[in-house]
GROMACS .gro file of C-alpha atoms in nm:
model
  257
    1UNK     CA    1   0.000   0.000   0.000
    2UNK     CA    2   0.115   0.355  -0.074
    3UNK     CA    3   0.306   0.490   0.228
    4UNK     CA    4   0.110   0.815   0.208
    5UNK     CA    5  -0.221   0.642   0.282
    6UNK     CA    6  -0.106   0.376   0.526
    7UNK     CA    7  -0.142   0.556   0.857
    8UNK     CA    8   0.093   0.323   1.045
    9UNK     CA    9   0.377   0.405   0.806
   10UNK     CA   10   0.336   0.783   0.796
   11UNK     CA   11   0.638   0.968   0.942
   12UNK     CA   12   0.474   1.142   1.236
   13UNK     CA   13   0.753   1.401   1.253
   14UNK     CA   14   0.557   1.573   0.976
   15UNK     CA   15   0.277   1.664   1.220
   16UNK     CA   16   0.471   1.948   1.382
   17UNK     CA   17   0.652   2.227   1.199
   18UNK     CA   18   0.829   2.530   1.336
   19UNK     CA   19   0.817   2.724   1.551
   20UNK     CA   20   0.800   2.974   1.266
   21UNK     CA   21   0.794   3.353   1.275
   22UNK     CA   22   0.446   3.446   1.152
   23UNK     CA   23   0.347   3.793   1.036
   24UNK     CA   24   0.009   3.748   1.200
   25UNK     CA   25   0.069   3.515   1.491
   26UNK     CA   26   0.419   3.582   1.619
   27UNK     CA   27   0.621   3.275   1.720
   28UNK     CA   28   0.388   3.000   1.603
   29UNK     CA   29   0.413   2.622   1.635
   30UNK     CA   30   0.229   2.457   1.345
   31UNK     CA   31   0.016   2.145   1.353
   32UNK     CA   32  -0.035   1.966   1.021
   33UNK     CA   33  -0.286   1.680   1.003
   34UNK     CA   34  -0.183   1.567   0.654
   35UNK     CA   35   0.119   1.380   0.517
   36UNK     CA   36   0.337   1.625   0.327
   37UNK     CA   37   0.311   1.433   0.000
   38UNK     CA   38  -0.058   1.506  -0.055
   39UNK     CA   39  -0.288   1.806  -0.048
   40UNK     CA   40  -0.637   1.712   0.079
   41UNK     CA   41  -0.880   2.001   0.072
   42UNK     CA   42  -1.234   2.108  -0.007
   43UNK     CA   43  -1.090   2.397  -0.214
   44UNK     CA   44  -0.856   2.401  -0.511
   45UNK     CA   45  -0.766   2.770  -0.495
   46UNK     CA   46  -0.592   2.912  -0.802
   47UNK     CA   47  -0.342   3.094  -0.579
   48UNK     CA   48  -0.250   2.812  -0.335
   49UNK     CA   49   0.120   2.783  -0.251
   50UNK     CA   50   0.076   2.407  -0.204
   51UNK     CA   51  -0.020   2.360  -0.568
   52UNK     CA   52  -0.317   2.181  -0.717
   53UNK     CA   53  -0.536   1.984  -0.475
   54UNK     CA   54  -0.471   1.609  -0.498
   55UNK     CA   55  -0.792   1.507  -0.318
   56UNK     CA   56  -1.076   1.759  -0.365
   57UNK     CA   57  -1.351   1.649  -0.130
   58UNK     CA   58  -1.575   1.726   0.166
   59UNK     CA   59  -1.557   1.365   0.287
   60UNK     CA   60  -1.200   1.225   0.289
   61UNK     CA   61  -1.108   0.888   0.435
   62UNK     CA   62  -0.981   0.860   0.791
   63UNK     CA   63  -0.673   0.675   0.666
   64UNK     CA   64  -0.570   0.985   0.468
   65UNK     CA   65  -0.479   1.159   0.796
   66UNK     CA   66  -0.257   1.115   1.096
   67UNK     CA   67  -0.439   0.948   1.384
   68UNK     CA   68  -0.570   1.151   1.677
   69UNK     CA   69  -0.333   0.962   1.907
   70UNK     CA   70  -0.029   1.045   1.692
   71UNK     CA   71  -0.127   1.411   1.676
   72UNK     CA   72  -0.174   1.436   2.051
   73UNK     CA   73   0.160   1.267   2.121
   74UNK     CA   74   0.346   1.488   1.873
   75UNK     CA   75   0.192   1.807   2.012
   76UNK     CA   76   0.271   1.711   2.372
   77UNK     CA   77   0.633   1.637   2.284
   78UNK     CA   78   0.669   1.962   2.089
   79UNK     CA   79   0.516   2.176   2.363
   80UNK     CA   80   0.756   2.028   2.617
   81UNK     CA   81   1.055   2.125   2.403
   82UNK     CA   82   0.951   2.440   2.214
   83UNK     CA   83   1.026   2.719   2.463
   84UNK     CA   84   0.808   3.029   2.460
   85UNK     CA   85   0.532   3.050   2.199
   86UNK     CA   86   0.276   3.307   2.095
   87UNK     CA   87   0.049   3.066   1.911
   88UNK     CA   88  -0.024   2.699   1.850
   89UNK     CA   89  -0.173   2.680   1.502
   90UNK     CA   90  -0.361   2.421   1.297
   91UNK     CA   91  -0.263   2.476   0.935
   92UNK     CA   92  -0.059   2.273   0.685
   93UNK     CA   93  -0.121   2.141   0.334
   94UNK     CA   94  -0.498   2.106   0.339
   95UNK     CA   95  -0.817   2.191   0.526
   96UNK     CA   96  -0.770   2.076   0.890
   97UNK     CA   97  -1.141   2.055   0.975
   98UNK     CA   98  -1.182   1.777   0.718
   99UNK     CA   99  -1.015   1.535   0.959
  100UNK     CA  100  -1.296   1.300   1.073
  101UNK     CA  101  -1.165   1.328   1.433
  102UNK     CA  102  -1.104   1.703   1.427
  103UNK     CA  103  -1.327   1.777   1.726
  104UNK     CA  104  -1.154   1.524   1.952
  105UNK     CA  105  -0.812   1.639   1.828
  106UNK     CA  106  -0.898   2.002   1.904
  107UNK     CA  107  -1.013   1.904   2.252
  108UNK     CA  108  -0.693   1.710   2.319
  109UNK     CA  109  -0.469   1.990   2.193
  110UNK     CA  110  -0.663   2.248   2.395
  111UNK     CA  111  -0.609   2.038   2.709
  112UNK     CA  112  -0.237   2.007   2.636
  113UNK     CA  113  -0.210   2.380   2.569
  114UNK     CA  114  -0.388   2.462   2.896
  115UNK     CA  115  -0.154   2.234   3.090
  116UNK     CA  116   0.180   2.305   2.924
  117UNK     CA  117   0.158   2.650   2.761
  118UNK     CA  118  -0.146   2.831   2.909
  119UNK     CA  119  -0.037   3.173   2.780
  120UNK     CA  120  -0.022   3.050   2.420
  121UNK     CA  121  -0.315   3.121   2.189
  122UNK     CA  122  -0.478   2.835   1.998
  123UNK     CA  123  -0.548   2.917   1.633
  124UNK     CA  124  -0.684   2.743   1.326
  125UNK     CA  125  -0.679   2.844   0.961
  126UNK     CA  126  -0.992   2.713   0.790
  127UNK     CA  127  -1.162   2.776   0.458
  128UNK     CA  128  -1.501   2.763   0.636
  129UNK     CA  129  -1.642   2.494   0.406
  130UNK     CA  130  -1.729   2.256   0.692
  131UNK     CA  131  -1.884   2.500   0.939
  132UNK     CA  132  -2.237   2.380   0.867
  133UNK     CA  133  -2.149   2.066   1.068
  134UNK     CA  134  -2.238   2.088   1.439
  135UNK     CA  135  -1.924   1.901   1.550
  136UNK     CA  136  -1.703   2.150   1.366
  137UNK     CA  137  -1.889   2.441   1.526
  138UNK     CA  138  -1.819   2.285   1.867
  139UNK     CA  139  -1.454   2.232   1.774
  140UNK     CA  140  -1.399   2.590   1.662
  141UNK     CA  141  -1.547   2.718   1.988
  142UNK     CA  142  -1.233   2.574   2.153
  143UNK     CA  143  -1.004   2.811   1.963
  144UNK     CA  144  -0.891   3.158   2.068
  145UNK     CA  145  -0.841   3.253   1.703
  146UNK     CA  146  -1.068   3.084   1.448
  147UNK     CA  147  -0.926   3.242   1.129
  148UNK     CA  148  -1.174   3.179   0.849
  149UNK     CA  149  -1.137   3.233   0.476
  150UNK     CA  150  -1.380   3.440   0.270
  151UNK     CA  151  -1.232   3.539  -0.067
  152UNK     CA  152  -1.555   3.580  -0.264
  153UNK     CA  153  -1.866   3.795  -0.252
  154UNK     CA  154  -2.055   3.594  -0.515
  155UNK     CA  155  -2.093   3.230  -0.610
  156UNK     CA  156  -1.933   3.303  -0.947
  157UNK     CA  157  -1.613   3.434  -0.786
  158UNK     CA  158  -1.605   3.144  -0.537
  159UNK     CA  159  -1.620   2.892  -0.820
  160UNK     CA  160  -1.357   3.075  -1.027
  161UNK     CA  161  -1.102   3.154  -0.754
  162UNK     CA  162  -1.153   2.889  -0.483
  163UNK     CA  163  -1.284   2.607  -0.707
  164UNK     CA  164  -1.457   2.419  -0.424
  165UNK     CA  165  -1.558   2.056  -0.399
  166UNK     CA  166  -1.910   1.956  -0.500
  167UNK     CA  167  -2.162   2.065  -0.238
  168UNK     CA  168  -1.971   2.371  -0.120
  169UNK     CA  169  -2.155   2.697  -0.187
  170UNK     CA  170  -2.106   3.056  -0.081
  171UNK     CA  171  -2.439   3.046   0.103
  172UNK     CA  172  -2.332   2.751   0.320
  173UNK     CA  173  -1.994   2.913   0.389
  174UNK     CA  174  -2.148   3.243   0.502
  175UNK     CA  175  -2.413   3.066   0.709
  176UNK     CA  176  -2.142   2.859   0.877
  177UNK     CA  177  -1.921   3.157   0.957
  178UNK     CA  178  -2.215   3.329   1.124
  179UNK     CA  179  -2.240   3.035   1.365
  180UNK     CA  180  -1.884   3.080   1.494
  181UNK     CA  181  -1.834   3.319   1.789
  182UNK     CA  182  -1.588   3.603   1.724
  183UNK     CA  183  -1.431   3.482   1.399
  184UNK     CA  184  -1.135   3.649   1.234
  185UNK     CA  185  -1.203   3.678   0.861
  186UNK     CA  186  -0.918   3.656   0.612
  187UNK     CA  187  -0.922   3.723   0.238
  188UNK     CA  188  -0.652   3.678  -0.023
  189UNK     CA  189  -0.701   3.912  -0.319
  190UNK     CA  190  -0.565   3.851  -0.668
  191UNK     CA  191  -0.613   3.987  -1.016
  192UNK     CA  192  -0.527   3.885  -1.370
  193UNK     CA  193  -0.687   3.585  -1.537
  194UNK     CA  194  -0.855   3.513  -1.202
  195UNK     CA  195  -0.981   3.819  -1.016
  196UNK     CA  196  -1.157   3.887  -0.686
  197UNK     CA  197  -1.022   4.240  -0.641
  198UNK     CA  198  -1.202   4.435  -0.913
  199UNK     CA  199  -1.424   4.719  -0.796
  200UNK     CA  200  -1.743   4.516  -0.842
  201UNK     CA  201  -1.606   4.197  -0.682
  202UNK     CA  202  -1.470   4.393  -0.386
  203UNK     CA  203  -1.799   4.576  -0.323
  204UNK     CA  204  -1.990   4.246  -0.331
  205UNK     CA  205  -1.741   4.094  -0.087
  206UNK     CA  206  -1.766   4.402   0.134
  207UNK     CA  207  -2.144   4.363   0.153
  208UNK     CA  208  -2.102   4.010   0.291
  209UNK     CA  209  -1.836   4.129   0.533
  210UNK     CA  210  -2.073   4.393   0.673
  211UNK     CA  211  -2.338   4.123   0.714
  212UNK     CA  212  -2.108   3.879   0.897
  213UNK     CA  213  -1.942   4.134   1.132
  214UNK     CA  214  -1.631   3.937   1.233
  215UNK     CA  215  -1.414   4.048   1.526
  216UNK     CA  216  -1.134   4.143   1.285
  217UNK     CA  217  -1.039   4.131   0.917
  218UNK     CA  218  -0.708   4.032   0.757
  219UNK     CA  219  -0.637   4.099   0.389
  220UNK     CA  220  -0.331   4.007   0.187
  221UNK     CA  221  -0.214   3.889  -0.155
  222UNK     CA  222   0.031   3.647  -0.309
  223UNK     CA  223   0.358   3.588  -0.130
  224UNK     CA  224   0.466   3.268  -0.310
  225UNK     CA  225   0.417   3.101  -0.647
  226UNK     CA  226   0.046   3.023  -0.712
  227UNK     CA  227  -0.102   2.694  -0.825
  228UNK     CA  228  -0.218   2.840  -1.159
  229UNK     CA  229  -0.064   3.067  -1.419
  230UNK     CA  230  -0.233   3.402  -1.478
  231UNK     CA  231  -0.274   3.480  -1.109
  232UNK     CA  232  -0.114   3.811  -1.011
  233UNK     CA  233  -0.060   3.978  -0.675
  234UNK     CA  234  -0.251   4.290  -0.573
  235UNK     CA  235   0.002   4.555  -0.479
  236UNK     CA  236   0.034   4.693  -0.127
  237UNK     CA  237  -0.107   5.036  -0.211
  238UNK     CA  238  -0.427   4.883  -0.348
  239UNK     CA  239  -0.459   4.660  -0.040
  240UNK     CA  240  -0.424   4.968   0.183
  241UNK     CA  241  -0.698   5.143  -0.017
  242UNK     CA  242  -0.922   4.840   0.029
  243UNK     CA  243  -0.848   4.836   0.403
  244UNK     CA  244  -0.944   5.202   0.432
  245UNK     CA  245  -1.271   5.133   0.252
  246UNK     CA  246  -1.345   4.840   0.484
  247UNK     CA  247  -1.293   5.063   0.787
  248UNK     CA  248  -1.504   5.342   0.642
  249UNK     CA  249  -1.797   5.121   0.541
  250UNK     CA  250  -1.804   4.873   0.829
  251UNK     CA  251  -1.606   5.016   1.121
  252UNK     CA  252  -1.430   4.681   1.155
  253UNK     CA  253  -1.062   4.653   1.250
  254UNK     CA  254  -0.857   4.543   0.950
  255UNK     CA  255  -0.491   4.460   0.898
  256UNK     CA  256  -0.298   4.432   0.573
  257UNK     CA  257  -0.034   4.157   0.545
   0.00000   0.00000   0.00000
């Protein structure tokens, strides 16, 4: 059997990465629930630094992931050796909330954080595609910083830029985000062949943002090579203009990265 899908043969050292110096989170210790050879996600974003999605799905197999026991053991070992941290972060090469045991993993990591590094914030980067599920809503309530993606203000832009798995719609994403207490909303803006930063697309996105009312907003653009050709970064001056418009129209705190 392929080593990437046989859980007992996965190198569990891949679960932890860092600590890394994060622009948003300070000194962050990363938790990756996927083997590094495969990208398992419910999105296939045109701009993704991890390349094209290998498994595009809302319902992956349990054997595609590290086990909950391996994750817990790796996190405990890392927290005992990592020194001071600002954040403990679920991220990696895929959508972490797709793990069938994500709720129990989040609970275990929260317990370890509380015992070993109580001053460290617990964060997750999620594309918000699974938030309609009650168990994921319960899991995200355990996090200090649920950082949720919203790149699109219309279904057309979602399909063009994020290219989601079957069954994922903008309506279900927005409805799910609204169920999460105090979310931080992040958006990556691009232009070129694929575009979510035009005046019309931005205004439509801004209307959804005003409806959701997150605790904070983070906007940014490309920092690494994208998955698709024809995807170009939005320059810093344009991002600053967008941030000013967000503040003026919604009163929400926004940071540009």
